[in-house]
């Protein structure tokens, strides 16, 4: 992967992670770097799922792929915040 691909993955991960974090109600007690990592993973898995469903390459904006990525990021934020919060309390 080239440097431009890594930078693109970080930027897309930041956006997807932030959108996932905004969708989840309440305050999440996880650091922003962890949100970016969740966003990157959600973007990669969401793209794979959209490709498997045949909706990854459409004309215009790939709304279904974006929705899949944001939902995965929201689930990741919820799971990570619950696990991270429990670990900090123990």
XYZ file of C-alpha atoms in Angstrom:
90
model
C 0.000 0.000 0.000
C 1.384 3.378 -0.989
C 1.693 6.350 1.343
C -1.285 8.019 -0.333
C -3.375 4.888 0.330
C -2.434 4.909 4.012
C -3.269 8.600 4.324
C -6.586 8.027 2.535
C -7.427 5.122 4.879
C -6.689 7.317 7.917
C -8.841 10.174 6.602
C -11.719 7.870 5.650
C -11.350 6.077 9.005
C -11.528 9.392 10.837
C -14.701 10.381 9.010
C -16.389 6.966 9.335
C -15.336 6.697 13.005
C -16.610 10.199 13.768
C -19.926 9.476 12.033
C -20.233 6.203 13.936
C -19.492 8.012 17.183
C -22.085 10.705 16.407
C -24.775 8.097 15.715
C -24.305 6.509 19.147
C -26.261 8.406 21.819
C -24.544 9.585 24.981
C -20.916 10.212 25.764
C -18.322 7.623 24.812
C -15.269 7.363 27.039
C -12.836 6.171 24.384
C -9.909 8.145 22.967
C -10.075 9.665 19.491
C -7.262 7.453 18.206
C -9.367 4.410 19.057
C -12.315 5.947 17.210
C -10.084 6.353 14.134
C -8.968 2.715 14.351
C -12.594 1.592 14.654
C -13.463 3.769 11.652
C -10.659 2.290 9.530
C -11.700 -1.264 10.395
C -15.378 -0.445 9.771
C -14.513 1.138 6.410
C -12.550 -1.927 5.309
C -15.146 -4.452 6.493
C -18.014 -2.316 5.161
C -16.393 -2.145 1.740
C -15.962 -5.934 1.729
C -19.611 -6.456 2.727
C -20.801 -3.968 0.096
C -18.691 -5.776 -2.499
C -20.183 -9.120 -1.499
C -23.682 -7.646 -1.809
C -22.826 -6.090 -5.173
C -23.430 -2.491 -4.109
C -19.818 -1.297 -3.793
C -19.590 0.213 -7.289
C -22.626 2.241 -8.206
C -23.104 5.426 -10.198
C -22.630 8.479 -8.027
C -22.181 8.220 -4.277
C -22.251 4.710 -2.838
C -24.848 5.453 -0.151
C -25.500 1.826 0.785
C -21.774 1.208 1.285
C -21.492 4.360 3.406
C -24.474 3.340 5.548
C -22.972 -0.118 6.092
C -19.655 1.447 7.136
C -21.263 3.923 9.554
C -23.443 1.212 11.131
C -20.382 -1.003 11.605
C -18.485 1.939 13.116
C -21.377 2.678 15.496
C -21.482 -0.951 16.616
C -17.710 -0.893 17.056
C -17.886 2.303 19.125
C -20.629 0.845 21.330
C -18.733 -2.397 21.926
C -15.397 -0.693 22.483
C -16.831 1.976 24.788
C -18.549 -0.665 26.909
C -15.415 -2.824 27.114
C -13.059 0.156 27.567
C -15.290 1.642 30.272
C -15.468 -1.646 32.172
C -11.724 -2.121 31.996
C -11.093 1.357 33.388
C -13.501 0.743 36.292
C -11.896 -2.552 37.349
